[in-house]
Coordinates of C-alpha atoms in Angstrom, one line a residue:
M1 CA 0.3 -0.2 0.3
V2 CA 1.2 3.3 -1.1
A3 CA 3.0 5.1 1.7
A4 CA 1.1 8.8 3.1
A5 CA 2.7 11.8 3.2
I6 CA -0.2 12.9 4.3
H7 CA -1.4 12.1 8.1
Y8 CA -4.3 12.7 10.7
R9 CA -4.9 11.9 13.8
V10 CA -7.8 12.2 15.3
E11 CA -8.9 12.0 19.0
C12 CA -11.7 12.5 21.1
A13 CA -10.0 15.1 23.1
D14 CA -13.2 16.2 25.7
R15 CA -16.7 15.1 24.7
N16 CA -18.3 17.3 28.0
A17 CA -16.6 20.2 25.8
H18 CA -17.4 18.4 22.3
L19 CA -13.8 19.3 21.5
F20 CA -12.3 16.9 19.3
A21 CA -8.1 17.0 18.8
I22 CA -6.7 16.6 15.3
T23 CA -2.7 15.8 14.8
L24 CA -1.5 16.6 10.8
R25 CA 1.8 15.5 10.3
I26 CA 2.9 16.2 6.9
E27 CA 5.8 14.6 6.0
R28 CA 7.0 17.0 2.6
P29 CA 5.4 20.3 3.4
A30 CA 7.0 23.3 0.8
A31 CA 8.8 26.5 1.9
G32 CA 5.6 28.4 3.3
Q33 CA 2.9 25.9 3.4
R34 CA -0.8 26.5 3.1
V35 CA -3.4 24.9 4.8
S36 CA -7.5 25.7 4.5
L37 CA -10.2 24.5 5.7
P38 CA -13.5 24.4 3.6
V39 CA -15.8 26.7 3.8
W40 CA -18.8 23.7 2.7
I41 CA -19.5 20.6 2.1
P42 CA -20.5 19.0 -1.6
G43 CA -23.7 18.0 -1.3
S44 CA -24.8 21.1 0.9
Y45 CA -25.2 24.1 -1.2
L46 CA -24.4 26.9 1.1
V47 CA -20.9 28.7 2.2
R48 CA -21.3 26.7 6.1
E49 CA -17.9 28.6 7.1
F50 CA -16.4 24.8 9.2
S51 CA -13.2 27.1 10.6
K52 CA -15.2 29.3 13.5
N53 CA -15.4 25.8 15.1
L54 CA -11.2 25.9 14.7
Q55 CA -9.3 26.6 17.4
Q56 CA -5.7 26.6 19.3
L57 CA -3.7 26.0 15.9
Q58 CA -0.3 25.7 16.5
A59 CA 2.6 24.3 14.4
S60 CA 6.0 22.7 15.0
Q61 CA 9.3 20.9 13.1
G62 CA 11.1 19.6 15.2
R63 CA 12.3 21.8 17.8
R64 CA 11.3 25.1 15.9
K65 CA 7.8 26.3 16.5
P66 CA 7.2 28.2 13.0
A67 CA 5.4 31.1 13.4
L68 CA 1.2 30.6 12.0
R69 CA 0.0 33.3 10.1
Q70 CA -3.8 33.2 9.1
L71 CA -4.2 34.9 5.4
D72 CA -8.4 35.2 6.0
K73 CA -11.9 33.7 7.4
H74 CA -10.5 30.2 6.6
S75 CA -6.7 30.1 5.9
W76 CA -3.0 30.0 7.1
Q77 CA 0.2 30.1 6.1
I78 CA 2.9 28.5 8.4
D79 CA 6.6 30.2 8.4
C80 CA 8.3 26.5 7.6
A81 CA 11.5 24.8 6.0
A82 CA 10.9 22.7 3.1
D83 CA 11.0 18.7 3.5
K84 CA 11.3 18.3 6.9
P85 CA 7.8 17.3 7.9
L86 CA 5.5 20.0 9.7
E87 CA 3.4 19.1 12.4
L88 CA 0.0 21.1 13.1
R89 CA -2.6 20.7 16.5
Y90 CA -5.4 21.9 16.5
Q91 CA -8.9 21.3 17.8
V92 CA -12.7 21.4 16.8
C93 CA -15.4 22.2 18.5
A94 CA -18.0 19.8 17.5
Y95 CA -21.7 20.7 18.1
D96 CA -23.8 20.1 15.2
N97 CA -25.8 17.4 15.3
S98 CA -26.6 17.0 11.6
V99 CA -24.9 15.4 8.6
R100 CA -23.1 18.1 7.8
T101 CA -20.1 19.0 10.0
A102 CA -19.2 17.5 13.4
W103 CA -20.6 16.1 16.1
L104 CA -19.2 15.0 19.6
D105 CA -20.7 13.9 23.2
S106 CA -20.3 11.9 25.8
A107 CA -22.9 8.9 23.5
R108 CA -21.8 9.6 19.9
A109 CA -19.2 11.5 17.8
F110 CA -19.9 12.1 14.6
F111 CA -17.6 14.1 11.4
N112 CA -17.0 15.0 7.9
G113 CA -13.4 15.6 6.8
T114 CA -14.5 18.9 5.5
S115 CA -15.1 20.0 9.2
L116 CA -12.0 18.3 10.7
C117 CA -9.5 17.9 7.9
L118 CA -7.9 20.9 6.8
H119 CA -6.8 21.1 3.5
V120 CA -2.9 20.6 2.8
E121 CA -2.4 23.2 -0.8
G122 CA -0.5 21.6 -3.2
Q123 CA -0.7 17.9 -2.3
A124 CA -4.3 17.1 -1.8
D125 CA -3.8 14.5 -5.5
G126 CA -1.9 12.4 -2.9
P127 CA -2.5 9.8 -0.4
H128 CA -4.2 10.7 3.2
A129 CA -3.5 8.8 6.1
I130 CA -6.7 8.9 9.3
E131 CA -6.0 7.3 12.0
I132 CA -9.3 7.2 14.7
V133 CA -8.3 7.2 18.1
A134 CA -11.2 5.4 20.7
P135 CA -11.7 7.9 23.5
A136 CA -11.3 6.8 27.3
L137 CA -14.6 5.6 28.8
L138 CA -15.4 5.4 31.5
P139 CA -15.9 1.9 33.1
D140 CA -20.3 1.5 32.8
E141 CA -20.0 3.1 29.5
Q142 CA -20.3 0.4 26.5
R143 CA -17.8 0.1 24.2
W144 CA -18.3 2.6 21.2
S145 CA -17.2 1.2 17.7
C146 CA -16.3 3.4 14.6
A147 CA -17.8 2.8 11.1
T148 CA -16.8 4.3 7.7
A149 CA -16.5 3.5 4.5
L150 CA -12.1 4.2 4.5
R151 CA -10.2 1.8 3.9
P152 CA -9.0 0.2 6.8
V153 CA -5.2 -0.4 7.2
K154 CA -4.1 -1.9 10.4
T155 CA -7.8 -1.6 13.2
N156 CA -9.0 -3.3 15.8
R157 CA -12.0 -5.6 15.7
Q158 CA -14.2 -1.8 16.9
G159 CA -13.0 -0.4 13.4
F160 CA -10.8 1.9 15.4
G161 CA -7.1 3.1 13.5
S162 CA -5.6 3.4 10.4
Y163 CA -7.3 4.5 7.2
L164 CA -6.2 5.8 3.6
A165 CA -7.8 7.9 1.4
E166 CA -6.4 8.3 -1.8
N167 CA -6.2 11.6 -2.4
Y168 CA -8.3 14.5 0.1
D169 CA -11.1 14.7 -2.5
E170 CA -11.8 11.0 -1.0
L171 CA -10.8 12.0 2.9
A172 CA -13.3 15.1 2.5
D173 CA -16.2 12.5 1.2
T174 CA -16.3 9.8 3.8
P175 CA -17.6 10.7 7.5
V176 CA -16.7 8.8 10.3
E177 CA -18.9 7.6 12.9
M178 CA -18.4 6.3 16.3
G179 CA -20.7 5.0 19.3
A180 CA -22.3 2.3 20.7
F181 CA -24.3 2.0 18.0
W182 CA -26.4 -0.5 16.3
S183 CA -24.8 -2.2 13.3
A184 CA -25.2 -4.3 10.2
E185 CA -24.6 -6.6 6.9
F186 CA -26.2 -7.3 3.8
E187 CA -24.6 -8.2 0.3
A188 CA -26.5 -6.3 -2.6
C189 CA -26.3 -7.7 -5.6
G190 CA -22.7 -8.6 -4.5
V191 CA -21.7 -5.3 -2.7
P192 CA -21.2 -5.5 0.5
H193 CA -23.1 -2.6 2.7
R194 CA -23.1 -2.2 6.5
F195 CA -26.2 0.1 7.9
V196 CA -25.7 1.6 11.7
V197 CA -28.0 3.4 13.6
A198 CA -26.9 5.9 16.4
G199 CA -29.9 6.3 19.1
A200 CA -32.3 3.8 18.8
P201 CA -35.1 2.7 20.6
P202 CA -35.4 -0.7 21.9
S203 CA -38.3 -1.9 20.3
F204 CA -36.6 -0.7 16.6
D205 CA -36.8 -3.6 14.2
G206 CA -33.2 -3.7 12.4
E207 CA -34.2 -6.9 10.8
R208 CA -37.1 -4.7 8.8
L209 CA -34.6 -2.2 8.0
I210 CA -32.2 -3.8 6.4
A211 CA -34.2 -6.8 4.1
D212 CA -36.0 -3.0 2.7
T213 CA -32.5 -1.5 2.2
R214 CA -31.2 -4.4 0.6
A215 CA -34.4 -4.2 -1.4
I216 CA -34.0 -0.7 -2.5
C217 CA -30.4 -1.1 -3.5
E218 CA -30.6 -4.9 -5.5
T219 CA -33.3 -2.5 -7.2
Q220 CA -31.4 0.6 -8.3
M221 CA -28.3 -1.1 -9.4
R222 CA -30.2 -2.9 -11.6
F223 CA -32.0 0.0 -12.4
W224 CA -28.5 1.0 -13.2
H225 CA -26.7 -2.0 -14.8
G226 CA -29.3 -4.9 -15.6
A227 CA -30.3 -7.4 -14.5
K228 CA -27.2 -9.5 -14.3
V229 CA -25.9 -6.8 -12.4
G230 CA -23.2 -8.4 -10.1
K231 CA -23.3 -12.1 -11.3
R232 CA -20.8 -13.7 -13.1
G233 CA -19.7 -12.0 -16.5
G234 CA -22.5 -9.1 -15.6
P235 CA -21.7 -5.7 -15.2
K236 CA -20.5 -4.4 -11.9
A237 CA -21.8 -2.0 -9.7
P238 CA -19.3 1.5 -9.8
H239 CA -19.2 1.3 -5.9
D240 CA -17.6 -1.8 -3.9
R241 CA -19.0 -0.7 -0.7
Y242 CA -21.2 1.1 1.0
V243 CA -22.2 2.5 3.9
F244 CA -25.2 4.1 5.7
M245 CA -24.8 6.0 9.0
L246 CA -28.6 6.8 10.3
N247 CA -28.5 9.2 13.7
A248 CA -32.6 8.6 15.0
V249 CA -33.5 11.5 17.1
D250 CA -36.9 13.1 18.7
D251 CA -36.8 15.4 15.8
G252 CA -34.8 15.4 12.5
Y253 CA -35.1 14.6 8.9
G254 CA -32.3 14.6 6.2
G255 CA -29.5 12.9 4.6
L256 CA -26.4 14.1 3.0
E257 CA -25.1 12.0 0.2
H258 CA -20.8 10.7 -0.6
R259 CA -19.3 8.3 -3.5
H260 CA -19.5 5.0 -0.7
S261 CA -21.6 6.2 2.2
T262 CA -24.8 8.0 3.1
A263 CA -25.3 10.1 6.9
L264 CA -28.8 10.4 7.5
I265 CA -31.0 11.6 9.8
C266 CA -34.7 10.8 11.1
T267 CA -36.8 10.7 14.0
R268 CA -37.1 8.0 16.2
R269 CA -41.0 7.7 16.0
D270 CA -40.1 6.5 12.2
L271 CA -37.6 3.4 12.6
P272 CA -39.7 0.2 12.1
Q273 CA -40.9 -0.9 15.3
L274 CA -40.6 -5.0 16.0
G275 CA -44.8 -6.4 15.9
L276 CA -46.2 -4.0 13.5
K277 CA -47.1 -5.5 9.5
K278 CA -47.3 -2.4 8.4
Q279 CA -45.8 0.5 9.6
G280 CA -46.5 4.3 9.4
D281 CA -46.0 7.1 7.1
G282 CA -42.7 7.8 8.2
Y283 CA -41.4 5.2 7.7
T284 CA -42.3 4.8 3.9
T285 CA -41.0 8.5 4.8
L286 CA -37.8 7.4 6.1
L287 CA -37.5 4.6 3.4
G288 CA -37.5 7.5 0.5
L289 CA -34.5 9.1 2.1
I290 CA -32.8 6.1 2.1
S291 CA -33.1 5.5 -1.0
H292 CA -33.0 9.3 -2.3
E293 CA -29.2 9.1 -1.1
Y294 CA -28.5 5.7 -3.0
F295 CA -29.5 7.4 -5.6
H296 CA -27.1 10.0 -5.5
T297 CA -24.0 6.5 -6.1
W298 CA -24.6 7.2 -9.1
N299 CA -26.7 10.5 -9.8
V300 CA -24.7 13.5 -8.4
K301 CA -21.7 12.0 -7.2
R302 CA -20.4 10.3 -10.1
L303 CA -22.8 11.5 -12.9
R304 CA -22.5 15.3 -11.5
P305 CA -22.7 18.9 -13.1
A306 CA -19.6 19.9 -15.4
E307 CA -18.8 22.2 -13.1
F308 CA -18.1 20.0 -10.2
E309 CA -15.3 18.1 -11.6
R310 CA -13.0 19.6 -9.8
Y311 CA -14.8 21.6 -6.5
D312 CA -13.6 23.8 -5.1
Y313 CA -13.9 24.0 -0.8
A314 CA -12.8 27.5 -1.0
Q315 CA -16.1 29.5 -2.3
E316 CA -19.8 28.9 -3.8
N317 CA -18.9 26.2 -6.9
Y318 CA -22.3 27.1 -9.0
T319 CA -24.2 25.0 -11.2
E320 CA -28.0 25.3 -12.8
L321 CA -28.0 21.7 -12.8
L322 CA -29.7 21.0 -9.8
W323 CA -32.7 20.0 -11.3
L324 CA -31.0 17.4 -12.8
F325 CA -29.1 16.1 -9.9
E326 CA -31.8 16.4 -7.0
G327 CA -35.0 16.6 -8.9
F328 CA -34.3 13.6 -10.4
T329 CA -33.1 12.1 -7.6
S330 CA -36.3 13.3 -6.2
Y331 CA -38.2 11.4 -9.0
Y332 CA -36.7 8.1 -9.2
D333 CA -36.3 7.6 -5.2
D334 CA -39.8 7.8 -4.9
L335 CA -40.6 5.2 -8.1
L336 CA -38.2 2.9 -6.8
L337 CA -39.7 2.1 -3.8
R338 CA -42.5 1.1 -5.9
R339 CA -40.9 -0.5 -8.5
A340 CA -39.3 -2.8 -5.1
G341 CA -42.3 -3.1 -3.7
L342 CA -42.2 -1.4 -1.1
L343 CA -45.3 0.9 -2.0
D344 CA -48.7 0.6 -3.8
D345 CA -49.8 2.8 -6.7
A346 CA -51.9 4.6 -4.6
G347 CA -49.2 5.2 -1.8
Y348 CA -47.2 6.3 -4.3
L349 CA -49.5 8.8 -6.3
R350 CA -49.9 10.1 -3.1
L351 CA -46.1 11.4 -2.6
V352 CA -46.7 12.5 -6.3
N353 CA -49.9 14.5 -4.5
K354 CA -47.9 15.6 -2.3
T355 CA -45.0 16.6 -4.0
A356 CA -47.3 18.8 -6.8
N357 CA -49.0 20.2 -4.7
Q358 CA -46.4 22.0 -3.3
V359 CA -45.1 23.0 -6.0
L360 CA -48.9 24.5 -7.7
Q361 CA -49.1 26.0 -3.9
A362 CA -45.5 28.3 -4.8
P363 CA -46.4 31.3 -6.0
G364 CA -42.4 31.5 -6.6
R365 CA -42.6 29.3 -9.5
H366 CA -44.2 32.0 -11.4
V367 CA -40.8 33.8 -10.7
Q368 CA -38.0 31.9 -10.8
S369 CA -37.5 28.8 -13.0
V370 CA -35.6 25.5 -11.6
A371 CA -32.6 26.0 -13.9
Q372 CA -32.1 29.7 -12.3
A373 CA -33.6 27.8 -8.3
S374 CA -30.4 25.8 -9.1
F375 CA -28.2 28.5 -9.6
D376 CA -28.8 29.9 -6.5
A377 CA -29.4 27.4 -3.8
W378 CA -26.0 28.9 -1.9
V379 CA -28.6 32.3 -0.8
K380 CA -31.9 31.3 -1.5
Y381 CA -32.5 27.5 -0.6
Y382 CA -30.4 27.0 1.6
R383 CA -31.4 30.1 3.5
Q384 CA -35.4 30.1 3.2
D385 CA -37.4 33.7 5.3
E386 CA -40.0 34.2 5.0
Q387 CA -40.5 35.3 1.5
T388 CA -39.3 32.0 -0.4
A389 CA -42.6 30.6 -1.1
N390 CA -43.1 34.2 -3.0
T391 CA -39.8 34.1 -5.1
T392 CA -38.1 31.1 -4.9
I393 CA -39.3 27.3 -6.1
S394 CA -37.5 24.1 -5.2
Y395 CA -35.2 22.1 -7.3
Y396 CA -35.8 19.3 -5.6
T397 CA -39.9 19.1 -5.7
K398 CA -40.2 21.4 -9.5
G399 CA -37.8 19.3 -10.3
A400 CA -38.9 15.4 -9.7
L401 CA -41.4 17.2 -11.9
V402 CA -39.8 17.7 -15.2
A403 CA -38.2 14.4 -15.0
L404 CA -41.7 13.1 -14.4
C405 CA -43.1 15.3 -17.4
F406 CA -40.2 14.0 -19.7
D407 CA -41.1 10.0 -18.7
L408 CA -44.4 10.5 -19.5
T409 CA -43.8 12.5 -22.7
L410 CA -41.6 10.0 -23.5
R411 CA -43.4 7.1 -23.1
T412 CA -47.0 8.7 -24.1
E413 CA -44.8 8.8 -27.8
G414 CA -43.5 5.2 -27.6
G415 CA -40.0 6.4 -27.9
G416 CA -38.2 4.6 -24.7
S417 CA -38.7 6.4 -21.5
L418 CA -36.3 8.7 -18.9
D419 CA -34.9 5.1 -17.7
D420 CA -33.5 5.4 -20.9
V421 CA -32.4 8.8 -21.0
M422 CA -30.9 7.7 -17.3
R423 CA -29.0 5.1 -18.4
R424 CA -27.2 6.6 -21.7
V425 CA -26.2 9.4 -19.6
W426 CA -24.2 7.5 -17.1
T427 CA -23.2 5.3 -20.6
R428 CA -21.8 7.6 -23.0
S429 CA -20.5 10.2 -20.3
G430 CA -18.4 7.2 -18.3
G431 CA -20.1 7.6 -15.6
G432 CA -18.9 11.0 -14.8
P433 CA -19.4 14.7 -14.9
V434 CA -22.1 16.1 -18.0
A435 CA -23.7 19.0 -19.5
E436 CA -27.5 19.9 -20.0
A437 CA -26.1 19.6 -23.6
D438 CA -25.4 16.3 -22.6
F439 CA -28.9 15.2 -21.6
A440 CA -30.1 16.9 -24.6
A441 CA -28.6 14.3 -26.6
A442 CA -29.5 11.8 -24.7
L443 CA -33.8 12.5 -24.3
E444 CA -33.4 13.2 -28.8
A445 CA -31.6 9.5 -29.0
V446 CA -34.2 8.3 -26.8
G447 CA -37.2 9.8 -28.3
G448 CA -36.1 10.6 -32.0
R449 CA -36.7 14.2 -31.6
S450 CA -35.9 17.1 -30.1
F451 CA -37.3 18.6 -27.2
S452 CA -35.1 21.1 -26.7
N453 CA -38.3 23.4 -26.3
E454 CA -39.4 21.3 -23.8
I455 CA -36.6 22.0 -22.0
A456 CA -37.0 25.8 -22.6
L457 CA -40.3 25.2 -21.4
W458 CA -39.5 23.3 -18.3
V459 CA -36.2 24.1 -16.9
H460 CA -35.3 27.7 -18.2
S461 CA -38.8 29.2 -17.7
T462 CA -42.2 30.2 -15.8
D463 CA -44.5 28.1 -17.8
E464 CA -46.7 25.5 -16.1
L465 CA -45.8 22.0 -16.4
P466 CA -48.4 19.7 -18.5
L467 CA -49.0 17.5 -15.0
A468 CA -52.1 16.3 -16.0
E469 CA -52.9 16.1 -19.0
L470 CA -49.7 13.9 -18.8
L471 CA -50.4 11.8 -16.1
R472 CA -54.3 11.1 -17.2
K473 CA -52.7 9.5 -20.8
H474 CA -51.4 7.4 -18.1
G475 CA -54.4 5.6 -15.7
V476 CA -54.5 8.3 -13.0
A477 CA -57.0 10.5 -12.4
V478 CA -56.5 14.2 -11.4
N479 CA -59.4 15.8 -9.1
E480 CA -59.7 18.8 -7.7
D481 CA -61.0 18.7 -4.3
P482 CA -61.6 22.1 -2.1
S483 CA -58.3 23.8 -0.9
Q484 CA -57.6 23.5 3.3
R485 CA -58.5 26.8 5.3
A486 CA -54.8 28.3 4.8
Q487 CA -53.8 27.6 1.4
E488 CA -57.2 29.0 0.5
L489 CA -56.8 32.8 2.6
G490 CA -53.0 32.1 1.2
L491 CA -51.7 31.7 4.3
R492 CA -48.8 29.4 6.1
V493 CA -49.7 29.2 9.8
A494 CA -48.2 27.5 12.8
E495 CA -50.8 26.9 15.5
S496 CA -50.3 25.8 19.5
G497 CA -51.3 26.8 23.1
G498 CA -54.3 28.7 21.6
S499 CA -53.0 31.1 19.6
V500 CA -52.6 31.4 15.2
Q501 CA -48.8 32.4 14.2
V502 CA -48.4 33.7 10.3
K503 CA -45.4 32.3 8.9
M504 CA -46.1 33.4 6.0
V505 CA -48.7 34.9 2.9
L506 CA -48.5 34.1 0.1
R507 CA -48.4 36.2 -3.6
G508 CA -51.8 37.2 -4.5
G509 CA -53.5 34.9 -2.1
A510 CA -56.6 36.8 0.0
A511 CA -54.5 37.9 3.2
E512 CA -52.2 39.5 1.7
Q513 CA -54.9 41.3 -0.3
A514 CA -56.4 42.3 3.0
G515 CA -53.3 43.6 4.4
F516 CA -51.5 40.4 6.5
S517 CA -48.2 40.0 7.5
A518 CA -45.6 37.4 8.2
N519 CA -45.1 37.1 12.2
D520 CA -48.4 38.7 12.8
E521 CA -51.0 36.8 15.7
W522 CA -54.4 36.8 14.5
I523 CA -56.3 36.7 17.5
G524 CA -59.8 36.4 16.2
I525 CA -62.5 37.8 13.5
E526 CA -64.8 40.7 13.9
L527 CA -68.5 39.5 12.6
A528 CA -70.9 42.8 10.7
G529 CA -74.0 43.1 12.8
A530 CA -77.7 42.4 10.2
K531 CA -80.4 44.9 10.4
G532 CA -79.3 47.3 13.4
R533 CA -77.3 44.4 15.6
P534 CA -74.4 45.4 17.4
A535 CA -71.1 43.8 15.4
Q536 CA -70.2 40.3 16.8
G537 CA -66.7 39.3 17.9
W538 CA -64.9 36.1 17.9
R539 CA -61.5 34.9 19.7
I540 CA -60.2 32.2 17.1
A541 CA -57.4 29.7 18.8
R542 CA -57.7 27.6 14.8
L543 CA -58.3 28.7 11.7
D544 CA -60.5 25.6 11.7
D545 CA -62.6 28.1 13.8
L546 CA -64.0 30.2 11.0
A547 CA -66.3 27.5 9.9
L548 CA -68.1 27.6 13.2
Y549 CA -68.5 31.4 13.0
L550 CA -69.2 32.4 9.4
G551 CA -72.8 30.9 8.3
G552 CA -72.6 32.5 4.6
L553 CA -70.5 35.5 5.3
K554 CA -67.9 36.3 2.7
K555 CA -67.0 40.0 4.5
I556 CA -65.8 40.2 7.0
T557 CA -62.5 42.0 9.8
A558 CA -60.0 39.9 11.6
L559 CA -58.2 41.0 14.3
V560 CA -54.8 40.6 14.8
A561 CA -51.4 41.4 16.5
R562 CA -48.3 42.9 14.7
D563 CA -45.2 44.2 16.3
R564 CA -47.7 44.4 20.1
R565 CA -50.5 46.7 17.5
L566 CA -53.9 45.7 17.1
L567 CA -54.9 46.2 13.5
R568 CA -58.0 45.3 12.0
L569 CA -57.4 43.8 8.4
P570 CA -61.0 44.1 6.0
L571 CA -60.9 40.0 4.5
T572 CA -63.0 38.6 1.4
L573 CA -62.6 35.2 1.5
P574 CA -62.0 33.9 -1.7
T575 CA -63.9 30.6 -3.3
G576 CA -62.9 28.2 -6.1
V577 CA -59.4 27.5 -4.4
T578 CA -58.3 24.0 -5.3
T579 CA -56.1 21.7 -4.0
L580 CA -55.2 19.0 -6.7
R581 CA -55.9 14.9 -5.5
L582 CA -54.3 11.9 -7.5
A583 CA -55.7 8.4 -8.0
V584 CA -55.5 5.1 -9.6
Q585 CA -58.1 5.4 -12.5
D586 CA -56.3 2.5 -15.3
A587 CA -54.6 -0.4 -13.6
A588 CA -53.1 -1.6 -17.0
K589 CA -52.2 1.7 -17.8
L590 CA -50.7 2.7 -14.7
A591 CA -48.9 -0.5 -14.5
Q592 CA -46.5 0.4 -17.5
W593 CA -45.3 3.0 -15.9
L594 CA -45.1 1.9 -12.2
A595 CA -45.2 -1.6 -12.1
P596 CA -41.6 -3.7 -10.5
R597 CA -39.6 -4.9 -12.9

């Protein structure tokens, strides 16, 4: 095995203080060596300033203590001599219990290399070694283990010890989980997989999770590489190992993809439970998350925007293609659950229904194209506020609907499917960086005509998508139901403790026309008196209360509190506001699209 000139040692210095201690040894530094810590992590498009958690950086070169000079917010230069080993020591405060950064407490440790491992300028392409040290535990503590997709060099039975990454990119892209976690191993199409779960309650049904995850993995590998994947003489998957790392918490949801692993977070209540034949909707959501992040093994970690051919960890990396890589993944995550037999047709359509309504109920779809949303992810998607729904659209949800429209259009015209397009892009690119033109060429090759008009309208404009028309052609009944009260009024609210708090006021709705603002508290309503009777006032604790008092009235006065001022807002109740509802109409037609294969 090739010796590494860059070596990290990671220790849990103080679990109660949430401090990792890192020692970085550079065998052959440059004179005046520069080092830096990434400002973002690939897959999560926001500058997160990981260097804010780095402290007490010190340097030594033999007995000499070379001076350190900070160059900017995330990089340093060391006044060192060339070719004599340089050692850097520092600490990182790890108190972000998400999938994006690092966490350390008495019960669990987790980190991404982008949060802990300084980048050595000029030496990023060579091997990087990392030693992960087991923490000192109290006598009554349960033994910890370590899980990572890095290649082991010398480790103990618990997984602590030395690992090797081919380069800094691999080190940065391979998270590490430590603790007294639940763990199981399985094979999918000949590829070894491991699933670790931190924080699982006693009711957790691990066998169910492994069986369903295996079904997801095998379905996806066969989607990309055919039925013979993993068999003798058949094609091979692009990964030879994979690790799922799931952190179960009281309240949380999310995931972050990596080339050989994924970090996930879910609510404990969403884990499969022993003794339940039918699991809840939360478990379906978890399976969708697992499916989403695993699909990224192909679509974003290997197939990826040409702009991401080589990451620049020092600044934003812009692309207009997140609709293709995140949005299309969001289309296939649930569709492949259906094909894996983990959903029925009705269950799948409920998920499509939810996505469609999320897009149709966002006024921002008239303001921003899905390509613009991709480019603006750095300043909009991850920085949502009270106006987000009015000014932007999600490249996840609308991107998924764009994928659906391409898929159903291809199937309608008899020229194949989006499945064929994705596999063609994979084959033609060698599973590497692609541009929009590559996708357009694959569409034309599969569909037998140019799709430039659809790309212009669906991706680069704010025109509506032909959802209803396409769904009806594939056996789906498209119905319009009256909207719930909040959507009818153009509001998003939080109701708790007898209070209605306005979170968002949607553009063009009745509430905006009345003068509502985000952060208002809706206290009550005032009804005009009839035939000389005095006006009536009613306190409301939830929007459903309105039905008790309105009768046939369409005009009322809303009483709201804003910045401790009481306001009277004239509100006209709208009519004809509807919500999309999908249902199975022609099971035979639907099966041609959704049936397991």
